[in-house]
Amino acid sequence: TEDRNKTATCKVTVTDDSLNRLIEFADIVMKELCVDAFDTNADGELSYAEAAEVTDLSQMVLRKKTFKTFDELQFFTGIQSIPFCYFEGIGIKSIIIPENVKTIEYGAFRNCMHLSDISIPNGLELIGNYAFCGCEKIESFTMPESVIIGSHAFEDCSMLKTINGTVNYLNQSVFAGCSSLTNISLGD
């Protein structure tokens, strides 16, 4: 007021609505697969909250499906493992692994011949046997600190040129058939 003798107050409540936002998928086939498997409120979409509640990818069947990217996997923060042979032979080109993933199991990405761009979390503890075997388009790979790498994990990654990181243990034949590998830095 002009005479400044009156005041007013109100209570403001701010809520974080970011988890209710919908994930925008780059690949329509991957969106359909995720919605079919994980859409808990049946709205035909997948929110960040719904993705965060997923703890097991095996509900989503990938066989005989064609998709190119799954960078949205990074929002599935309840997942701690990429299952046994889960992406094997899929024509995927790009994927971002969630930060909570501790293991990439046996053959998880084996023979993903088009996979060229993969982001690995820092907390990863184990790359299983044959995990990336036959992923011939991967050119460089940065290992998380103190990871254990299973046997034949990168076998026949023919375009792999550079490996960086700190490795706790290497099994046999990890880089067999990596004919382009010229730069390896695995710490002490």
Short mmCIF file of N, CA and C in Angstrom, two decimals:
data_model
loop_
_atom_site.label_atom_id
_atom_site.label_comp_id
_atom_site.label_asym_id
_atom_site.label_seq_id
_atom_site.Cartn_x
_atom_site.Cartn_y
_atom_site.Cartn_z
N THR A 1 0.86 -1.18 0.00
CA THR A 1 0.00 0.00 0.00
C THR A 1 0.90 1.22 0.00
N GLU A 2 0.28 2.35 -0.34
CA GLU A 2 1.06 3.59 -0.36
C GLU A 2 1.56 3.98 1.01
N ASP A 3 0.74 3.78 2.06
CA ASP A 3 1.18 4.16 3.40
C ASP A 3 2.02 3.06 4.08
N ARG A 4 2.19 1.93 3.45
CA ARG A 4 3.04 0.81 3.89
C ARG A 4 2.61 0.24 5.25
N ASN A 5 1.35 0.31 5.54
CA ASN A 5 0.85 -0.21 6.81
C ASN A 5 0.29 -1.63 6.69
N LYS A 6 0.30 -2.20 5.51
CA LYS A 6 -0.25 -3.54 5.34
C LYS A 6 0.79 -4.46 4.71
N THR A 7 0.76 -5.70 5.13
CA THR A 7 1.67 -6.70 4.56
C THR A 7 0.86 -7.96 4.25
N ALA A 8 1.44 -8.81 3.49
CA ALA A 8 0.81 -10.09 3.17
C ALA A 8 1.90 -11.16 3.10
N THR A 9 1.55 -12.37 3.43
CA THR A 9 2.49 -13.50 3.34
C THR A 9 1.79 -14.65 2.65
N CYS A 10 2.58 -15.53 2.11
CA CYS A 10 2.03 -16.74 1.52
C CYS A 10 3.08 -17.85 1.65
N LYS A 11 2.62 -19.06 1.60
CA LYS A 11 3.51 -20.21 1.68
C LYS A 11 3.70 -20.76 0.28
N VAL A 12 4.95 -20.97 -0.13
CA VAL A 12 5.28 -21.50 -1.44
C VAL A 12 5.93 -22.86 -1.25
N THR A 13 5.40 -23.87 -1.92
CA THR A 13 5.99 -25.21 -1.86
C THR A 13 6.53 -25.54 -3.25
N VAL A 14 7.81 -25.86 -3.30
CA VAL A 14 8.46 -26.22 -4.56
C VAL A 14 8.69 -27.73 -4.55
N THR A 15 8.19 -28.40 -5.57
CA THR A 15 8.39 -29.85 -5.66
C THR A 15 9.23 -30.17 -6.88
N ASP A 16 10.01 -31.22 -6.76
CA ASP A 16 10.84 -31.67 -7.87
C ASP A 16 10.02 -32.60 -8.74
N ASP A 17 9.62 -32.11 -9.87
CA ASP A 17 8.79 -32.88 -10.78
C ASP A 17 9.62 -33.53 -11.89
N SER A 18 10.96 -33.46 -11.79
CA SER A 18 11.82 -33.94 -12.87
C SER A 18 11.67 -35.44 -13.10
N LEU A 19 11.41 -36.23 -12.05
CA LEU A 19 11.28 -37.67 -12.24
C LEU A 19 10.01 -38.05 -13.00
N ASN A 20 9.03 -37.15 -13.00
CA ASN A 20 7.79 -37.43 -13.73
C ASN A 20 7.89 -37.03 -15.20
N ARG A 21 8.98 -36.37 -15.56
CA ARG A 21 9.18 -36.02 -16.97
C ARG A 21 9.33 -37.29 -17.79
N LEU A 22 8.97 -37.21 -19.04
CA LEU A 22 9.03 -38.36 -19.92
C LEU A 22 10.38 -38.43 -20.61
N ILE A 23 10.88 -39.64 -20.77
CA ILE A 23 12.14 -39.86 -21.48
C ILE A 23 11.87 -39.72 -22.98
N GLU A 24 12.71 -38.97 -23.65
CA GLU A 24 12.63 -38.84 -25.10
C GLU A 24 13.63 -39.82 -25.71
N PHE A 25 13.14 -40.87 -26.31
CA PHE A 25 13.98 -41.90 -26.90
C PHE A 25 14.42 -41.49 -28.30
N ALA A 26 15.68 -41.75 -28.61
CA ALA A 26 16.20 -41.46 -29.94
C ALA A 26 15.77 -42.52 -30.94
N ASP A 27 15.51 -43.74 -30.46
CA ASP A 27 15.15 -44.85 -31.33
C ASP A 27 13.74 -45.32 -30.99
N ILE A 28 12.84 -45.28 -31.95
CA ILE A 28 11.43 -45.61 -31.71
C ILE A 28 11.23 -47.07 -31.32
N VAL A 29 12.03 -47.97 -31.86
CA VAL A 29 11.90 -49.40 -31.50
C VAL A 29 12.28 -49.59 -30.04
N MET A 30 13.34 -48.93 -29.60
CA MET A 30 13.75 -49.04 -28.19
C MET A 30 12.68 -48.45 -27.28
N LYS A 31 12.07 -47.35 -27.69
CA LYS A 31 10.98 -46.78 -26.89
C LYS A 31 9.85 -47.79 -26.74
N GLU A 32 9.45 -48.41 -27.83
CA GLU A 32 8.36 -49.40 -27.78
C GLU A 32 8.72 -50.57 -26.85
N LEU A 33 9.96 -51.05 -26.94
CA LEU A 33 10.40 -52.15 -26.08
C LEU A 33 10.34 -51.76 -24.60
N CYS A 34 10.84 -50.56 -24.30
CA CYS A 34 10.86 -50.10 -22.90
C CYS A 34 9.46 -49.85 -22.37
N VAL A 35 8.60 -49.24 -23.18
CA VAL A 35 7.22 -48.98 -22.75
C VAL A 35 6.50 -50.30 -22.51
N ASP A 36 6.65 -51.25 -23.43
CA ASP A 36 6.00 -52.56 -23.26
C ASP A 36 6.42 -53.25 -21.97
N ALA A 37 7.70 -53.13 -21.62
CA ALA A 37 8.23 -53.86 -20.46
C ALA A 37 8.10 -53.10 -19.14
N PHE A 38 8.19 -51.76 -19.17
CA PHE A 38 8.37 -51.03 -17.92
C PHE A 38 7.38 -49.90 -17.65
N ASP A 39 6.39 -49.70 -18.50
CA ASP A 39 5.40 -48.62 -18.32
C ASP A 39 4.39 -49.03 -17.23
N THR A 40 4.67 -48.66 -16.00
CA THR A 40 3.85 -49.11 -14.86
C THR A 40 2.51 -48.39 -14.76
N ASN A 41 2.39 -47.18 -15.29
CA ASN A 41 1.12 -46.47 -15.20
C ASN A 41 0.29 -46.56 -16.48
N ALA A 42 0.75 -47.35 -17.44
CA ALA A 42 0.02 -47.63 -18.67
C ALA A 42 -0.38 -46.38 -19.46
N ASP A 43 0.51 -45.38 -19.48
CA ASP A 43 0.20 -44.17 -20.25
C ASP A 43 0.85 -44.18 -21.63
N GLY A 44 1.54 -45.27 -21.98
CA GLY A 44 2.18 -45.36 -23.29
C GLY A 44 3.48 -44.62 -23.39
N GLU A 45 3.99 -44.17 -22.26
CA GLU A 45 5.25 -43.44 -22.21
C GLU A 45 6.09 -44.02 -21.07
N LEU A 46 7.35 -43.59 -21.00
CA LEU A 46 8.21 -44.01 -19.89
C LEU A 46 8.80 -42.77 -19.24
N SER A 47 8.57 -42.62 -17.95
CA SER A 47 9.11 -41.48 -17.22
C SER A 47 10.46 -41.84 -16.62
N TYR A 48 11.17 -40.81 -16.17
CA TYR A 48 12.45 -41.04 -15.50
C TYR A 48 12.23 -41.86 -14.23
N ALA A 49 11.13 -41.62 -13.54
CA ALA A 49 10.82 -42.37 -12.31
C ALA A 49 10.58 -43.84 -12.62
N GLU A 50 9.84 -44.14 -13.67
CA GLU A 50 9.59 -45.54 -14.04
C GLU A 50 10.90 -46.24 -14.40
N ALA A 51 11.75 -45.55 -15.15
CA ALA A 51 13.04 -46.13 -15.53
C ALA A 51 13.91 -46.39 -14.30
N ALA A 52 13.90 -45.46 -13.35
CA ALA A 52 14.73 -45.60 -12.14
C ALA A 52 14.30 -46.78 -11.27
N GLU A 53 13.05 -47.20 -11.39
CA GLU A 53 12.55 -48.32 -10.58
C GLU A 53 12.92 -49.68 -11.15
N VAL A 54 13.38 -49.74 -12.39
CA VAL A 54 13.74 -51.01 -13.02
C VAL A 54 15.03 -51.54 -12.41
N THR A 55 15.00 -52.79 -11.98
CA THR A 55 16.20 -53.41 -11.40
C THR A 55 16.70 -54.59 -12.23
N ASP A 56 15.91 -55.03 -13.20
CA ASP A 56 16.27 -56.20 -13.98
C ASP A 56 15.83 -55.99 -15.43
N LEU A 57 16.78 -55.99 -16.34
CA LEU A 57 16.47 -55.78 -17.75
C LEU A 57 15.79 -56.97 -18.41
N SER A 58 15.85 -58.14 -17.79
CA SER A 58 15.38 -59.36 -18.45
C SER A 58 13.88 -59.35 -18.77
N GLN A 59 13.13 -58.39 -18.22
CA GLN A 59 11.71 -58.27 -18.56
C GLN A 59 11.52 -57.78 -20.00
N MET A 60 12.58 -57.19 -20.56
CA MET A 60 12.52 -56.65 -21.91
C MET A 60 13.26 -57.59 -22.85
N VAL A 61 12.55 -58.18 -23.79
CA VAL A 61 13.13 -59.14 -24.72
C VAL A 61 13.61 -58.42 -25.97
N LEU A 62 14.91 -58.57 -26.28
CA LEU A 62 15.50 -57.85 -27.41
C LEU A 62 15.64 -58.69 -28.66
N ARG A 63 15.61 -59.99 -28.54
CA ARG A 63 15.85 -60.86 -29.69
C ARG A 63 14.94 -60.51 -30.86
N LYS A 64 15.55 -60.53 -32.04
CA LYS A 64 14.87 -60.28 -33.31
C LYS A 64 14.31 -58.86 -33.41
N LYS A 65 14.87 -57.94 -32.64
CA LYS A 65 14.48 -56.54 -32.72
C LYS A 65 15.64 -55.75 -33.31
N THR A 66 15.33 -54.70 -34.05
CA THR A 66 16.36 -53.87 -34.67
C THR A 66 16.26 -52.46 -34.10
N PHE A 67 17.31 -52.05 -33.44
CA PHE A 67 17.41 -50.69 -32.93
C PHE A 67 18.87 -50.27 -32.98
N LYS A 68 19.12 -48.97 -32.99
CA LYS A 68 20.48 -48.47 -33.16
C LYS A 68 21.09 -47.90 -31.89
N THR A 69 20.28 -47.27 -31.04
CA THR A 69 20.85 -46.65 -29.85
C THR A 69 20.02 -47.00 -28.62
N PHE A 70 20.70 -46.97 -27.49
CA PHE A 70 20.01 -47.12 -26.21
C PHE A 70 20.75 -46.27 -25.17
N ASP A 71 21.02 -45.02 -25.53
CA ASP A 71 21.67 -44.09 -24.60
C ASP A 71 20.77 -43.83 -23.40
N GLU A 72 19.46 -44.04 -23.55
CA GLU A 72 18.51 -43.82 -22.46
C GLU A 72 18.67 -44.85 -21.33
N LEU A 73 19.44 -45.90 -21.56
CA LEU A 73 19.70 -46.87 -20.50
C LEU A 73 20.31 -46.18 -19.28
N GLN A 74 20.99 -45.06 -19.49
CA GLN A 74 21.60 -44.33 -18.38
C GLN A 74 20.59 -43.91 -17.31
N PHE A 75 19.31 -43.81 -17.66
CA PHE A 75 18.28 -43.41 -16.71
C PHE A 75 17.72 -44.58 -15.90
N PHE A 76 18.15 -45.79 -16.22
CA PHE A 76 17.73 -46.99 -15.50
C PHE A 76 18.70 -47.22 -14.33
N THR A 77 18.64 -46.33 -13.37
CA THR A 77 19.63 -46.27 -12.30
C THR A 77 19.50 -47.38 -11.26
N GLY A 78 18.45 -48.18 -11.32
CA GLY A 78 18.30 -49.30 -10.39
C GLY A 78 19.00 -50.57 -10.87
N ILE A 79 19.52 -50.55 -12.07
CA ILE A 79 20.19 -51.72 -12.64
C ILE A 79 21.62 -51.79 -12.14
N GLN A 80 22.04 -52.98 -11.71
CA GLN A 80 23.42 -53.16 -11.24
C GLN A 80 24.22 -54.10 -12.13
N SER A 81 23.56 -54.71 -13.13
CA SER A 81 24.25 -55.67 -13.98
C SER A 81 23.65 -55.69 -15.38
N ILE A 82 24.52 -55.81 -16.38
CA ILE A 82 24.05 -56.07 -17.73
C ILE A 82 24.09 -57.59 -17.88
N PRO A 83 22.93 -58.22 -18.08
CA PRO A 83 22.82 -59.68 -18.00
C PRO A 83 23.61 -60.47 -19.05
N PHE A 84 23.80 -61.73 -18.73
CA PHE A 84 24.44 -62.73 -19.56
C PHE A 84 23.91 -62.67 -21.00
N CYS A 85 24.81 -62.39 -21.96
CA CYS A 85 24.50 -62.38 -23.40
C CYS A 85 23.30 -61.49 -23.77
N TYR A 86 23.00 -60.48 -22.99
CA TYR A 86 21.77 -59.71 -23.16
C TYR A 86 21.68 -58.99 -24.51
N PHE A 87 22.73 -58.28 -24.90
CA PHE A 87 22.72 -57.55 -26.17
C PHE A 87 23.41 -58.34 -27.29
N GLU A 88 23.75 -59.58 -27.05
CA GLU A 88 24.53 -60.36 -28.00
C GLU A 88 23.93 -60.33 -29.41
N GLY A 89 24.79 -59.94 -30.38
CA GLY A 89 24.40 -59.96 -31.78
C GLY A 89 23.44 -58.87 -32.21
N ILE A 90 23.10 -57.95 -31.35
CA ILE A 90 22.18 -56.85 -31.67
C ILE A 90 22.95 -55.79 -32.47
N GLY A 91 22.31 -55.15 -33.42
CA GLY A 91 22.94 -54.14 -34.27
C GLY A 91 23.04 -52.76 -33.64
N ILE A 92 23.20 -52.70 -32.35
CA ILE A 92 23.26 -51.43 -31.64
C ILE A 92 24.58 -50.70 -31.95
N LYS A 93 24.50 -49.36 -32.07
CA LYS A 93 25.68 -48.54 -32.34
C LYS A 93 26.15 -47.78 -31.11
N SER A 94 25.22 -47.38 -30.23
CA SER A 94 25.55 -46.49 -29.13
C SER A 94 24.77 -46.88 -27.87
N ILE A 95 25.46 -46.84 -26.72
CA ILE A 95 24.80 -47.13 -25.46
C ILE A 95 25.53 -46.43 -24.31
N ILE A 96 24.77 -45.96 -23.34
CA ILE A 96 25.34 -45.36 -22.13
C ILE A 96 24.91 -46.23 -20.95
N ILE A 97 25.88 -46.85 -20.28
CA ILE A 97 25.62 -47.75 -19.16
C ILE A 97 25.37 -46.90 -17.90
N PRO A 98 24.34 -47.22 -17.11
CA PRO A 98 24.05 -46.44 -15.90
C PRO A 98 25.20 -46.49 -14.88
N GLU A 99 25.29 -45.45 -14.08
CA GLU A 99 26.35 -45.32 -13.07
C GLU A 99 26.34 -46.43 -12.02
N ASN A 100 25.19 -47.02 -11.73
CA ASN A 100 25.11 -48.04 -10.67
C ASN A 100 25.52 -49.43 -11.13
N VAL A 101 25.74 -49.63 -12.41
CA VAL A 101 26.10 -50.96 -12.92
C VAL A 101 27.49 -51.35 -12.40
N LYS A 102 27.55 -52.52 -11.79
CA LYS A 102 28.81 -53.05 -11.23
C LYS A 102 29.41 -54.13 -12.11
N THR A 103 28.57 -54.86 -12.87
CA THR A 103 29.09 -55.95 -13.70
C THR A 103 28.47 -55.93 -15.09
N ILE A 104 29.31 -56.22 -16.06
CA ILE A 104 28.86 -56.52 -17.41
C ILE A 104 29.15 -58.00 -17.56
N GLU A 105 28.11 -58.80 -17.58
CA GLU A 105 28.25 -60.25 -17.50
C GLU A 105 28.74 -60.88 -18.80
N TYR A 106 29.00 -62.16 -18.72
CA TYR A 106 29.50 -62.98 -19.82
C TYR A 106 28.76 -62.68 -21.12
N GLY A 107 29.53 -62.30 -22.15
CA GLY A 107 28.97 -62.12 -23.48
C GLY A 107 27.91 -61.06 -23.65
N ALA A 108 27.80 -60.14 -22.70
CA ALA A 108 26.70 -59.16 -22.71
C ALA A 108 26.58 -58.40 -24.02
N PHE A 109 27.69 -58.04 -24.64
CA PHE A 109 27.69 -57.31 -25.91
C PHE A 109 28.38 -58.10 -27.02
N ARG A 110 28.56 -59.38 -26.83
CA ARG A 110 29.29 -60.20 -27.81
C ARG A 110 28.65 -60.08 -29.19
N ASN A 111 29.53 -59.88 -30.17
CA ASN A 111 29.15 -59.79 -31.59
C ASN A 111 28.17 -58.66 -31.89
N CYS A 112 28.24 -57.59 -31.13
CA CYS A 112 27.53 -56.35 -31.50
C CYS A 112 28.45 -55.63 -32.49
N MET A 113 28.41 -56.06 -33.71
CA MET A 113 29.38 -55.64 -34.72
C MET A 113 29.31 -54.17 -35.11
N HIS A 114 28.23 -53.48 -34.75
CA HIS A 114 28.09 -52.07 -35.08
C HIS A 114 28.35 -51.16 -33.88
N LEU A 115 28.53 -51.74 -32.70
CA LEU A 115 28.74 -50.94 -31.49
C LEU A 115 30.05 -50.17 -31.60
N SER A 116 29.95 -48.85 -31.59
CA SER A 116 31.14 -48.01 -31.70
C SER A 116 31.26 -47.00 -30.58
N ASP A 117 30.15 -46.69 -29.93
CA ASP A 117 30.16 -45.67 -28.89
C ASP A 117 29.53 -46.24 -27.63
N ILE A 118 30.36 -46.46 -26.60
CA ILE A 118 29.86 -47.01 -25.34
C ILE A 118 30.46 -46.22 -24.19
N SER A 119 29.61 -45.84 -23.26
CA SER A 119 30.04 -45.11 -22.08
C SER A 119 29.92 -46.04 -20.87
N ILE A 120 31.03 -46.23 -20.17
CA ILE A 120 31.13 -47.17 -19.05
C ILE A 120 31.18 -46.37 -17.74
N PRO A 121 30.45 -46.79 -16.71
CA PRO A 121 30.48 -46.07 -15.43
C PRO A 121 31.79 -46.29 -14.67
N ASN A 122 32.15 -45.32 -13.86
CA ASN A 122 33.39 -45.40 -13.07
C ASN A 122 33.36 -46.49 -12.02
N GLY A 123 32.18 -46.86 -11.53
CA GLY A 123 32.08 -47.86 -10.47
C GLY A 123 32.05 -49.30 -10.96
N LEU A 124 32.20 -49.51 -12.27
CA LEU A 124 32.16 -50.87 -12.80
C LEU A 124 33.29 -51.70 -12.19
N GLU A 125 32.96 -52.90 -11.72
CA GLU A 125 33.93 -53.76 -11.06
C GLU A 125 34.37 -54.94 -11.91
N LEU A 126 33.50 -55.42 -12.82
CA LEU A 126 33.82 -56.60 -13.60
C LEU A 126 33.30 -56.49 -15.02
N ILE A 127 34.20 -56.75 -15.96
CA ILE A 127 33.83 -56.95 -17.36
C ILE A 127 34.01 -58.44 -17.60
N GLY A 128 32.91 -59.16 -17.77
CA GLY A 128 32.92 -60.61 -17.84
C GLY A 128 33.58 -61.19 -19.07
N ASN A 129 33.79 -62.49 -19.05
CA ASN A 129 34.36 -63.21 -20.18
C ASN A 129 33.53 -62.92 -21.43
N TYR A 130 34.22 -62.68 -22.54
CA TYR A 130 33.60 -62.46 -23.85
C TYR A 130 32.62 -61.27 -23.89
N ALA A 131 32.68 -60.39 -22.92
CA ALA A 131 31.70 -59.29 -22.81
C ALA A 131 31.59 -58.45 -24.09
N PHE A 132 32.72 -58.11 -24.71
CA PHE A 132 32.72 -57.29 -25.92
C PHE A 132 33.36 -58.01 -27.10
N CYS A 133 33.51 -59.30 -27.00
CA CYS A 133 34.12 -60.11 -28.05
C CYS A 133 33.38 -59.90 -29.37
N GLY A 134 34.14 -59.57 -30.42
CA GLY A 134 33.54 -59.40 -31.74
C GLY A 134 32.91 -58.04 -31.99
N CYS A 135 33.10 -57.11 -31.09
CA CYS A 135 32.58 -55.74 -31.29
C CYS A 135 33.62 -54.99 -32.14
N GLU A 136 33.61 -55.25 -33.42
CA GLU A 136 34.69 -54.81 -34.28
C GLU A 136 34.72 -53.33 -34.60
N LYS A 137 33.72 -52.56 -34.22
CA LYS A 137 33.71 -51.11 -34.50
C LYS A 137 34.24 -50.26 -33.33
N ILE A 138 34.41 -50.84 -32.16
CA ILE A 138 34.94 -50.07 -31.02
C ILE A 138 36.39 -49.70 -31.31
N GLU A 139 36.70 -48.40 -31.25
CA GLU A 139 38.06 -47.93 -31.52
C GLU A 139 38.84 -47.60 -30.26
N SER A 140 38.15 -47.18 -29.22
CA SER A 140 38.85 -46.87 -27.96
C SER A 140 37.94 -47.26 -26.80
N PHE A 141 38.60 -47.53 -25.68
CA PHE A 141 37.86 -47.96 -24.50
C PHE A 141 38.57 -47.44 -23.28
N THR A 142 37.83 -46.78 -22.39
CA THR A 142 38.40 -46.29 -21.13
C THR A 142 37.87 -47.16 -20.00
N MET A 143 38.81 -47.82 -19.33
CA MET A 143 38.46 -48.72 -18.23
C MET A 143 38.22 -47.91 -16.95
N PRO A 144 37.23 -48.30 -16.17
CA PRO A 144 37.08 -47.68 -14.85
C PRO A 144 38.19 -48.16 -13.93
N GLU A 145 38.39 -47.44 -12.86
CA GLU A 145 39.46 -47.75 -11.92
C GLU A 145 39.25 -49.12 -11.27
N SER A 146 40.30 -49.91 -11.25
CA SER A 146 40.37 -51.20 -10.55
C SER A 146 39.37 -52.24 -11.04
N VAL A 147 39.07 -52.24 -12.30
CA VAL A 147 38.15 -53.22 -12.86
C VAL A 147 38.87 -54.56 -13.09
N ILE A 148 38.13 -55.63 -12.99
CA ILE A 148 38.62 -56.97 -13.33
C ILE A 148 38.08 -57.29 -14.72
N ILE A 149 38.96 -57.75 -15.60
CA ILE A 149 38.55 -58.03 -16.98
C ILE A 149 38.65 -59.53 -17.23
N GLY A 150 37.54 -60.13 -17.62
CA GLY A 150 37.47 -61.57 -17.88
C GLY A 150 38.17 -61.98 -19.16
N SER A 151 38.37 -63.26 -19.32
CA SER A 151 39.07 -63.78 -20.49
C SER A 151 38.28 -63.49 -21.77
N HIS A 152 39.04 -63.20 -22.82
CA HIS A 152 38.49 -62.95 -24.16
C HIS A 152 37.52 -61.76 -24.19
N ALA A 153 37.57 -60.89 -23.20
CA ALA A 153 36.60 -59.80 -23.09
C ALA A 153 36.55 -58.90 -24.32
N PHE A 154 37.70 -58.64 -24.95
CA PHE A 154 37.75 -57.78 -26.13
C PHE A 154 38.28 -58.52 -27.35
N GLU A 155 38.22 -59.82 -27.33
CA GLU A 155 38.73 -60.62 -28.44
C GLU A 155 38.05 -60.22 -29.75
N ASP A 156 38.84 -60.12 -30.80
CA ASP A 156 38.37 -59.80 -32.15
C ASP A 156 37.69 -58.43 -32.27
N CYS A 157 38.10 -57.50 -31.41
CA CYS A 157 37.69 -56.10 -31.59
C CYS A 157 38.72 -55.49 -32.53
N SER A 158 38.57 -55.77 -33.81
CA SER A 158 39.61 -55.51 -34.80
C SER A 158 39.94 -54.03 -35.01
N MET A 159 39.05 -53.11 -34.66
CA MET A 159 39.33 -51.69 -34.83
C MET A 159 39.78 -51.03 -33.52
N LEU A 160 39.86 -51.79 -32.43
CA LEU A 160 40.27 -51.25 -31.14
C LEU A 160 41.72 -50.80 -31.22
N LYS A 161 41.95 -49.49 -31.00
CA LYS A 161 43.29 -48.91 -31.09
C LYS A 161 43.85 -48.51 -29.74
N THR A 162 42.97 -48.05 -28.84
CA THR A 162 43.42 -47.46 -27.58
C THR A 162 42.66 -48.01 -26.40
N ILE A 163 43.40 -48.40 -25.36
CA ILE A 163 42.83 -48.82 -24.08
C ILE A 163 43.48 -47.97 -23.00
N ASN A 164 42.65 -47.32 -22.18
CA ASN A 164 43.15 -46.50 -21.07
C ASN A 164 42.43 -46.89 -19.79
N GLY A 165 43.08 -46.64 -18.66
CA GLY A 165 42.45 -46.87 -17.37
C GLY A 165 43.36 -47.58 -16.40
N THR A 166 42.80 -47.98 -15.28
CA THR A 166 43.53 -48.70 -14.25
C THR A 166 42.83 -50.04 -14.07
N VAL A 167 43.53 -51.10 -14.35
CA VAL A 167 42.95 -52.43 -14.30
C VAL A 167 43.49 -53.19 -13.10
N ASN A 168 42.62 -53.87 -12.38
CA ASN A 168 43.01 -54.66 -11.22
C ASN A 168 43.53 -56.03 -11.62
N TYR A 169 42.90 -56.63 -12.66
CA TYR A 169 43.30 -57.97 -13.07
C TYR A 169 42.86 -58.22 -14.51
N LEU A 170 43.76 -58.81 -15.29
CA LEU A 170 43.46 -59.20 -16.67
C LEU A 170 43.51 -60.72 -16.78
N ASN A 171 42.49 -61.33 -17.35
CA ASN A 171 42.50 -62.76 -17.61
C ASN A 171 43.17 -63.02 -18.96
N GLN A 172 43.18 -64.27 -19.38
CA GLN A 172 43.86 -64.67 -20.61
C GLN A 172 43.14 -64.19 -21.86
N SER A 173 43.90 -63.93 -22.89
CA SER A 173 43.40 -63.62 -24.23
C SER A 173 42.43 -62.45 -24.27
N VAL A 174 42.58 -61.50 -23.36
CA VAL A 174 41.66 -60.36 -23.30
C VAL A 174 41.65 -59.59 -24.62
N PHE A 175 42.82 -59.40 -25.22
CA PHE A 175 42.91 -58.60 -26.45
C PHE A 175 43.29 -59.44 -27.67
N ALA A 176 43.03 -60.73 -27.64
CA ALA A 176 43.34 -61.60 -28.78
C ALA A 176 42.59 -61.13 -30.02
N GLY A 177 43.29 -61.04 -31.13
CA GLY A 177 42.66 -60.63 -32.39
C GLY A 177 42.41 -59.14 -32.52
N CYS A 178 42.95 -58.35 -31.59
CA CYS A 178 42.81 -56.88 -31.67
C CYS A 178 43.98 -56.35 -32.51
N SER A 179 43.87 -56.53 -33.81
CA SER A 179 44.98 -56.25 -34.73
C SER A 179 45.34 -54.77 -34.87
N SER A 180 44.47 -53.87 -34.45
CA SER A 180 44.75 -52.43 -34.55
C SER A 180 45.25 -51.83 -33.24
N LEU A 181 45.31 -52.61 -32.18
CA LEU A 181 45.66 -52.10 -30.86
C LEU A 181 47.11 -51.63 -30.82
N THR A 182 47.28 -50.31 -30.61
CA THR A 182 48.63 -49.73 -30.60
C THR A 182 48.94 -48.95 -29.32
N ASN A 183 47.92 -48.60 -28.54
CA ASN A 183 48.14 -47.76 -27.37
C ASN A 183 47.42 -48.36 -26.16
N ILE A 184 48.19 -48.86 -25.20
CA ILE A 184 47.62 -49.47 -24.00
C ILE A 184 48.19 -48.78 -22.77
N SER A 185 47.32 -48.29 -21.90
CA SER A 185 47.73 -47.69 -20.63
C SER A 185 46.78 -48.22 -19.56
N LEU A 186 47.29 -49.16 -18.75
CA LEU A 186 46.43 -49.82 -17.76
C LEU A 186 46.91 -49.60 -16.33
N GLY A 187 47.69 -48.58 -16.08
CA GLY A 187 48.15 -48.28 -14.73
C GLY A 187 49.25 -49.22 -14.27
N ASP A 188 49.48 -49.23 -12.96
CA ASP A 188 50.57 -50.03 -12.41
C ASP A 188 50.17 -51.47 -12.23
#
